[in-house]
Short mmCIF file of N, CA and C in Angstrom, two decimals:
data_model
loop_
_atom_site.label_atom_id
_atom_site.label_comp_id
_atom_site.label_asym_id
_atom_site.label_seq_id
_atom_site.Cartn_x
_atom_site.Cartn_y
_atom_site.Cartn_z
N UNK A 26 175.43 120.38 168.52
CA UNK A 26 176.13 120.56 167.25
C UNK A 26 176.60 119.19 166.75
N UNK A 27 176.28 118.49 165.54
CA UNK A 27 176.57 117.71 165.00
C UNK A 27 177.99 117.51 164.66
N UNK A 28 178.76 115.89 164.83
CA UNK A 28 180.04 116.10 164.72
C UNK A 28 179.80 116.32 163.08
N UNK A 29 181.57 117.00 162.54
CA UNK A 29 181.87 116.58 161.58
C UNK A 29 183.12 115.96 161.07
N UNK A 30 183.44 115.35 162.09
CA UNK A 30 184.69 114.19 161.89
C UNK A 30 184.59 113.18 161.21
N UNK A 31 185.07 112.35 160.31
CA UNK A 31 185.30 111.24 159.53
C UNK A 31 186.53 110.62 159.40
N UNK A 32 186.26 108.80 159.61
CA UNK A 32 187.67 108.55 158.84
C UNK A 32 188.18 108.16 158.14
N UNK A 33 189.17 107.57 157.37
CA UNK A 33 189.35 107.50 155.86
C UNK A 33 189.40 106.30 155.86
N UNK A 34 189.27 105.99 154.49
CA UNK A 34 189.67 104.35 154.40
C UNK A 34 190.77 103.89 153.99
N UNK A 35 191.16 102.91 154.63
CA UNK A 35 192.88 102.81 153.98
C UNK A 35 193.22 103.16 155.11
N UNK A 36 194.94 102.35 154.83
CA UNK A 36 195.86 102.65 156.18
C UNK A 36 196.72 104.36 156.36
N UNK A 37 196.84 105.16 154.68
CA UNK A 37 197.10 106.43 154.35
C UNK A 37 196.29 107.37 154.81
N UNK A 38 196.66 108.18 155.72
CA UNK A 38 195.73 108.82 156.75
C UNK A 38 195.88 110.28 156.47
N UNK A 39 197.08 110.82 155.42
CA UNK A 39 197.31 112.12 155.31
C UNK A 39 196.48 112.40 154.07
N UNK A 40 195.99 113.83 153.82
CA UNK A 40 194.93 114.47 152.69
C UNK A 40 196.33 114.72 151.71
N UNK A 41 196.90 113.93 151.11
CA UNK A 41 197.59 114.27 149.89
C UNK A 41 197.17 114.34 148.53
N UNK A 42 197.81 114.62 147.88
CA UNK A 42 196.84 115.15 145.89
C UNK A 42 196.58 113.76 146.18
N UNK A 43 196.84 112.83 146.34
CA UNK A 43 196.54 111.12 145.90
C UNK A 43 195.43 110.67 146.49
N UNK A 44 195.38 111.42 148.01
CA UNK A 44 194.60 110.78 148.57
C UNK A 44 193.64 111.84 149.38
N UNK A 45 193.13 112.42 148.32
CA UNK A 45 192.03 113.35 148.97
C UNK A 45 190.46 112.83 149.17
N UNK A 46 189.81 113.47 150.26
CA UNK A 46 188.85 112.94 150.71
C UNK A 46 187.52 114.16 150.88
N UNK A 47 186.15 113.55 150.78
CA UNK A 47 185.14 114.66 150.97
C UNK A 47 183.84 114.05 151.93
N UNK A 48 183.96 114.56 152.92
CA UNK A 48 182.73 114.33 153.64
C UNK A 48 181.34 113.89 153.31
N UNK A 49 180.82 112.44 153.20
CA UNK A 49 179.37 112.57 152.61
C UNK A 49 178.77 111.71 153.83
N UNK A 50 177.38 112.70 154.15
CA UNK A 50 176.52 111.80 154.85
C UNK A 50 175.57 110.91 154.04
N UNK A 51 176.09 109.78 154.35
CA UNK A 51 175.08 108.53 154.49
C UNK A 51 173.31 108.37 154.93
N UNK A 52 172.12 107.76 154.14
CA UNK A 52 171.06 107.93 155.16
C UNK A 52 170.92 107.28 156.17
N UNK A 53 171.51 106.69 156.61
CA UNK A 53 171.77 106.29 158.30
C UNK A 53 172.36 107.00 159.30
N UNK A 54 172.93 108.81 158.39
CA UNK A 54 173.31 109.91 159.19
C UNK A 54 174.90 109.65 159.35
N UNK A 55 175.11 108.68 159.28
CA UNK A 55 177.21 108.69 159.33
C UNK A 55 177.84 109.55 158.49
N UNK A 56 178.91 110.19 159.06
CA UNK A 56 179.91 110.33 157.75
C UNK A 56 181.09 109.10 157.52
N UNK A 57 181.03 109.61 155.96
CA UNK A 57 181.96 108.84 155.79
C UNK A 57 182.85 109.18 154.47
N UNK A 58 184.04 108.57 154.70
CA UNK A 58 185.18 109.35 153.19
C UNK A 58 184.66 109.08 151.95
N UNK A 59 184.68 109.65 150.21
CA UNK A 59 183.97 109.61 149.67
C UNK A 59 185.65 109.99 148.95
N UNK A 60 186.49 109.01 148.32
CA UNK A 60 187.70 109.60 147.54
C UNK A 60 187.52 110.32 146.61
N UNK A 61 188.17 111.30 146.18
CA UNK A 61 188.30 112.33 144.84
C UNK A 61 189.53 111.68 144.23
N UNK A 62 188.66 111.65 142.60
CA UNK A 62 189.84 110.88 142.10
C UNK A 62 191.03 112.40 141.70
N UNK A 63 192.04 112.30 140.90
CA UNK A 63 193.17 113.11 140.47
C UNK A 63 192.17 113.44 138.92
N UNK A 64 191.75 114.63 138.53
CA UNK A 64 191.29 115.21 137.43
C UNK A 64 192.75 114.77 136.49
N UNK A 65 192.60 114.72 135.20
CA UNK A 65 193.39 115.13 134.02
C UNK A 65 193.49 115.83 133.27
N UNK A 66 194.70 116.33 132.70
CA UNK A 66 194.64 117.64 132.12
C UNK A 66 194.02 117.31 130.10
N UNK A 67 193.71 116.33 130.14
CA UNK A 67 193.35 115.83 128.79
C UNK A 67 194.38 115.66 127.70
N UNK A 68 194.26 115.39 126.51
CA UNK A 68 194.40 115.52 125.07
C UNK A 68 194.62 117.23 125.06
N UNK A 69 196.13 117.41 124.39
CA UNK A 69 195.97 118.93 123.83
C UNK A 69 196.34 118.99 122.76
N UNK A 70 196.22 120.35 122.36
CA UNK A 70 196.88 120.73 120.81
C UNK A 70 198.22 120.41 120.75
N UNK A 71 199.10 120.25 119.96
CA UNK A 71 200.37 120.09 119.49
C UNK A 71 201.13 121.06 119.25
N UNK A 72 200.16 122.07 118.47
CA UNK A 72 200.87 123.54 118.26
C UNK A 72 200.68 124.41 119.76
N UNK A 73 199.72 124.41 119.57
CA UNK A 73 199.71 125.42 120.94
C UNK A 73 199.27 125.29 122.38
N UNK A 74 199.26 124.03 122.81
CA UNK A 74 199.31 123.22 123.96
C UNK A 74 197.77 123.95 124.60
N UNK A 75 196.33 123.94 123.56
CA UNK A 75 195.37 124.04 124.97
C UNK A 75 194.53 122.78 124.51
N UNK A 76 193.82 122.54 125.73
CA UNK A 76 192.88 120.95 125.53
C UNK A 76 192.21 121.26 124.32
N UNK A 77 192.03 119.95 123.67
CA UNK A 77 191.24 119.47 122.62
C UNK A 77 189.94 119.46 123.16
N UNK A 78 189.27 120.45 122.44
CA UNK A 78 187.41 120.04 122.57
C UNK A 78 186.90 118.79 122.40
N UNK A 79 185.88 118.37 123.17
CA UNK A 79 185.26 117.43 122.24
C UNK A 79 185.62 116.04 122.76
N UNK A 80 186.65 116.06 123.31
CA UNK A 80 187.44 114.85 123.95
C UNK A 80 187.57 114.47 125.25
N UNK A 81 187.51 112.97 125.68
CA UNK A 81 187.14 112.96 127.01
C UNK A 81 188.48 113.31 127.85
N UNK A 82 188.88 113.79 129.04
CA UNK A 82 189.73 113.08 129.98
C UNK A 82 189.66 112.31 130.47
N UNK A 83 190.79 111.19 129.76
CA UNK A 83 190.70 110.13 130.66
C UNK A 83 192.53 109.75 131.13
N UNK A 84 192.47 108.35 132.18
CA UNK A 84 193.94 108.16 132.15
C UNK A 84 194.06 107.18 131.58
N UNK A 85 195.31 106.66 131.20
CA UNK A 85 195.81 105.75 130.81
C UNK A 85 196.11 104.32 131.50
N UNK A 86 194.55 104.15 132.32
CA UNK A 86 195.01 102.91 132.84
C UNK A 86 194.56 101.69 131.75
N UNK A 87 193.73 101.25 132.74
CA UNK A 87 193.21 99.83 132.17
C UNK A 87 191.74 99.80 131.58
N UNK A 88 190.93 101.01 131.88
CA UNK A 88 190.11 101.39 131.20
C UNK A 88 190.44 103.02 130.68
N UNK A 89 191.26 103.16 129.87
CA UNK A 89 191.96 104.33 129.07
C UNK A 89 190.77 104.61 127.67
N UNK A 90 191.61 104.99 126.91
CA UNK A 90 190.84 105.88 125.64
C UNK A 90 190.98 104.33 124.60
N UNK A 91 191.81 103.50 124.75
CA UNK A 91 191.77 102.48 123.66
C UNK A 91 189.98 101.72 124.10
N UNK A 92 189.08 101.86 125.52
CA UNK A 92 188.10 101.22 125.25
C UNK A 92 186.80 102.27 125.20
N UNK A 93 187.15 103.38 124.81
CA UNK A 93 186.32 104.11 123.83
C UNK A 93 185.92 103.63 122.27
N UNK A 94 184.37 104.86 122.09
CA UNK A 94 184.12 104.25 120.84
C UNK A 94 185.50 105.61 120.13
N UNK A 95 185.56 105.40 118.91
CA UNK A 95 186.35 105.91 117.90
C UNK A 95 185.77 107.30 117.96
N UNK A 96 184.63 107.32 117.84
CA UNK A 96 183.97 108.89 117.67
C UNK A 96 184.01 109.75 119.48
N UNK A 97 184.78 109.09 120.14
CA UNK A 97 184.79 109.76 121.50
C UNK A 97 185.88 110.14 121.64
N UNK A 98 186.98 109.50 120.99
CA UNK A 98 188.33 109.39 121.04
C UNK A 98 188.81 110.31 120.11
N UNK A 99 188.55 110.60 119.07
CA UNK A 99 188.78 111.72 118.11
C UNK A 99 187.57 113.00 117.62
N UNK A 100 188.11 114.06 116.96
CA UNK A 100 187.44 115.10 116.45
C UNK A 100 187.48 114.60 114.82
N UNK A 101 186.15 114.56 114.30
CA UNK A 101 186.08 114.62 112.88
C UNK A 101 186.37 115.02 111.96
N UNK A 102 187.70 115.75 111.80
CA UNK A 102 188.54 116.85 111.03
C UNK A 102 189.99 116.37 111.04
N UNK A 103 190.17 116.79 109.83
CA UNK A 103 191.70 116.53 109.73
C UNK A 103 192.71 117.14 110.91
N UNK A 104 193.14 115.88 111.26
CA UNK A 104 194.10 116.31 112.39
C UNK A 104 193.11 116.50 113.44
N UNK A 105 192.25 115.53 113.98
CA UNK A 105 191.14 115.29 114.69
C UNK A 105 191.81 115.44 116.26
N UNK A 106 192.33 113.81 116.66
CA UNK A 106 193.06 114.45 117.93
C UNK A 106 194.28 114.93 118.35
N UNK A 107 194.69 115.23 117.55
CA UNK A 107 196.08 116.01 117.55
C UNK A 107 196.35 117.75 117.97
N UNK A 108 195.49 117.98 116.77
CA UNK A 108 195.41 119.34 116.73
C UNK A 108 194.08 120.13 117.35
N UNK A 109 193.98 121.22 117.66
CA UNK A 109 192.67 121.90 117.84
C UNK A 109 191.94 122.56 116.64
N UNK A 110 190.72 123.36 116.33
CA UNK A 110 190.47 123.98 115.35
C UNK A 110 191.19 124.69 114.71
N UNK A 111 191.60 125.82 115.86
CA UNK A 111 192.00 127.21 115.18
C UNK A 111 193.07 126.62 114.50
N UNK A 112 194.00 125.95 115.01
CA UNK A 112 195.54 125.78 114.63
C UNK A 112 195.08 125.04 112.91
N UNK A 113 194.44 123.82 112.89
CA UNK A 113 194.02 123.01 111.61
C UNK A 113 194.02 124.68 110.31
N UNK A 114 193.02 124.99 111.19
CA UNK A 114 192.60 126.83 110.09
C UNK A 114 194.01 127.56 109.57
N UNK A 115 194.71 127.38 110.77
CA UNK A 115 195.37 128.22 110.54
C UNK A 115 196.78 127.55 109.52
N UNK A 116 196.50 126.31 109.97
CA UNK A 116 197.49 125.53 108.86
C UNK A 116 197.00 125.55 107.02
N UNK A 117 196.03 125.56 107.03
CA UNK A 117 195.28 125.18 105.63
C UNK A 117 195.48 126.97 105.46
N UNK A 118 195.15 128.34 106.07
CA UNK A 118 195.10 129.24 105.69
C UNK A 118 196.65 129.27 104.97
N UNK A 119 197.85 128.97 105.83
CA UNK A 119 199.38 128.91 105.71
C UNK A 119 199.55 128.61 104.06
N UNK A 120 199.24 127.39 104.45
CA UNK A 120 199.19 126.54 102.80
C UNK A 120 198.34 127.11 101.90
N UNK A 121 197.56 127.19 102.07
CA UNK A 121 197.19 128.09 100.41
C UNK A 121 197.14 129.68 100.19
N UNK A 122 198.12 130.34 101.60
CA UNK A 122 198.71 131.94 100.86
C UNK A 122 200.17 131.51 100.42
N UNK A 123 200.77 130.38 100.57
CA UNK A 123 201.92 130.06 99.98
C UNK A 123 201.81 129.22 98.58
N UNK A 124 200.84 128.73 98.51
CA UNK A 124 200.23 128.55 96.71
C UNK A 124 200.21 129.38 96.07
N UNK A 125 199.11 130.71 96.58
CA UNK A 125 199.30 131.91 96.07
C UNK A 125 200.46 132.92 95.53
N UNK A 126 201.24 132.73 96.80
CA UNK A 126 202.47 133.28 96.69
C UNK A 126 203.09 132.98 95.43
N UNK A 127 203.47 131.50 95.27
CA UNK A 127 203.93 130.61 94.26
C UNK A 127 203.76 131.19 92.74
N UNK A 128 202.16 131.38 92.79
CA UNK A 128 201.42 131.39 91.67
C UNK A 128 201.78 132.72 91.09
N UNK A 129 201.43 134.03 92.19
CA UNK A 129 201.92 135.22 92.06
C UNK A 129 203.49 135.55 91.05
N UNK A 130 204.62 134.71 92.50
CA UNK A 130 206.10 134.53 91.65
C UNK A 130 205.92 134.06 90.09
N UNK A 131 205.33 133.30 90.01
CA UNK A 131 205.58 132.48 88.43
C UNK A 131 204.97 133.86 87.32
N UNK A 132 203.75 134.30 87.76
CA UNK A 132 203.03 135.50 87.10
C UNK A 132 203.88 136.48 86.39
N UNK A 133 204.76 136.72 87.52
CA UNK A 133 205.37 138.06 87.72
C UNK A 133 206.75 137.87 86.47
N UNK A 134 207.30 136.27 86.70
CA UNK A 134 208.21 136.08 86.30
C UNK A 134 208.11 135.83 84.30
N UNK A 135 206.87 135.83 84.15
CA UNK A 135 206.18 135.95 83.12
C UNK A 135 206.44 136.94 82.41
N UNK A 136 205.85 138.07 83.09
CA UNK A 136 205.81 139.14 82.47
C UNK A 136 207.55 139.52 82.44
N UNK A 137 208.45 139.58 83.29
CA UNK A 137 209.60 139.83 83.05
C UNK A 137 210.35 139.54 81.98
N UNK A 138 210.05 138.01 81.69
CA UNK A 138 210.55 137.65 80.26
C UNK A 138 209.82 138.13 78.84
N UNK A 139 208.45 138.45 78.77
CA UNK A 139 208.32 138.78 77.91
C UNK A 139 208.62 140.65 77.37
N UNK A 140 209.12 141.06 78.65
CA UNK A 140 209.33 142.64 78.23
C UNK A 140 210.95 142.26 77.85
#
């Protein structure tokens, strides 16, 4: 039976979120540690906190989102990386049943004065 023991690199020897590790054989047959970096939870919506499509996760180090191109870094729509679709929709729907509304009141208030 083939071992499957390995050991890590670095003097940090415990499997913590920081320092997790995955078994890969080598073609010379060794194992050896292979670090997992920490995933990110991305760019989210503002209104309703789920990830932004379309957008990478990245962190904020030293190669962050400022050395992206522009079109990786944002969505092509108003309120690109800020917001998500639905919410944008649902803002522009907001705003123009309250135009309506507006328009309606003034209508109404029309006819009142002239009876």
């Amino acid at each position: 039976m083939p071992d499957s023991r390995f050991t890590r690199k670095g003097r940090h020897s415990y499997n913590t979120r920081s320092n997790r590790a995955r078994p890969i054989r080598t073609p010379g047959g060794k194992l050896v540690a292979q670090i997992i970096k920490k995933s990110t939870k991305g760019p989210r919506c503002s209104d309703c906190k789920m990830p932004i499509q379309g957008i990478k996760h990245l962190k904020n180090g030293k190669a962050g989102y400022k050395n992206l191109k522009k079109r990786e870094r944002t969505v092509s729509r108003a309120y690109g990386g800020s917001c998500c679709a639905s919410c944008v929709r649902q803002r522009i729907m907001r705003a123009f049943l309250l135009e309506e509304q507006k328009a309606v009141k003034k209508v109404l208030a029309e006819r009142q004065g002239k009876k």
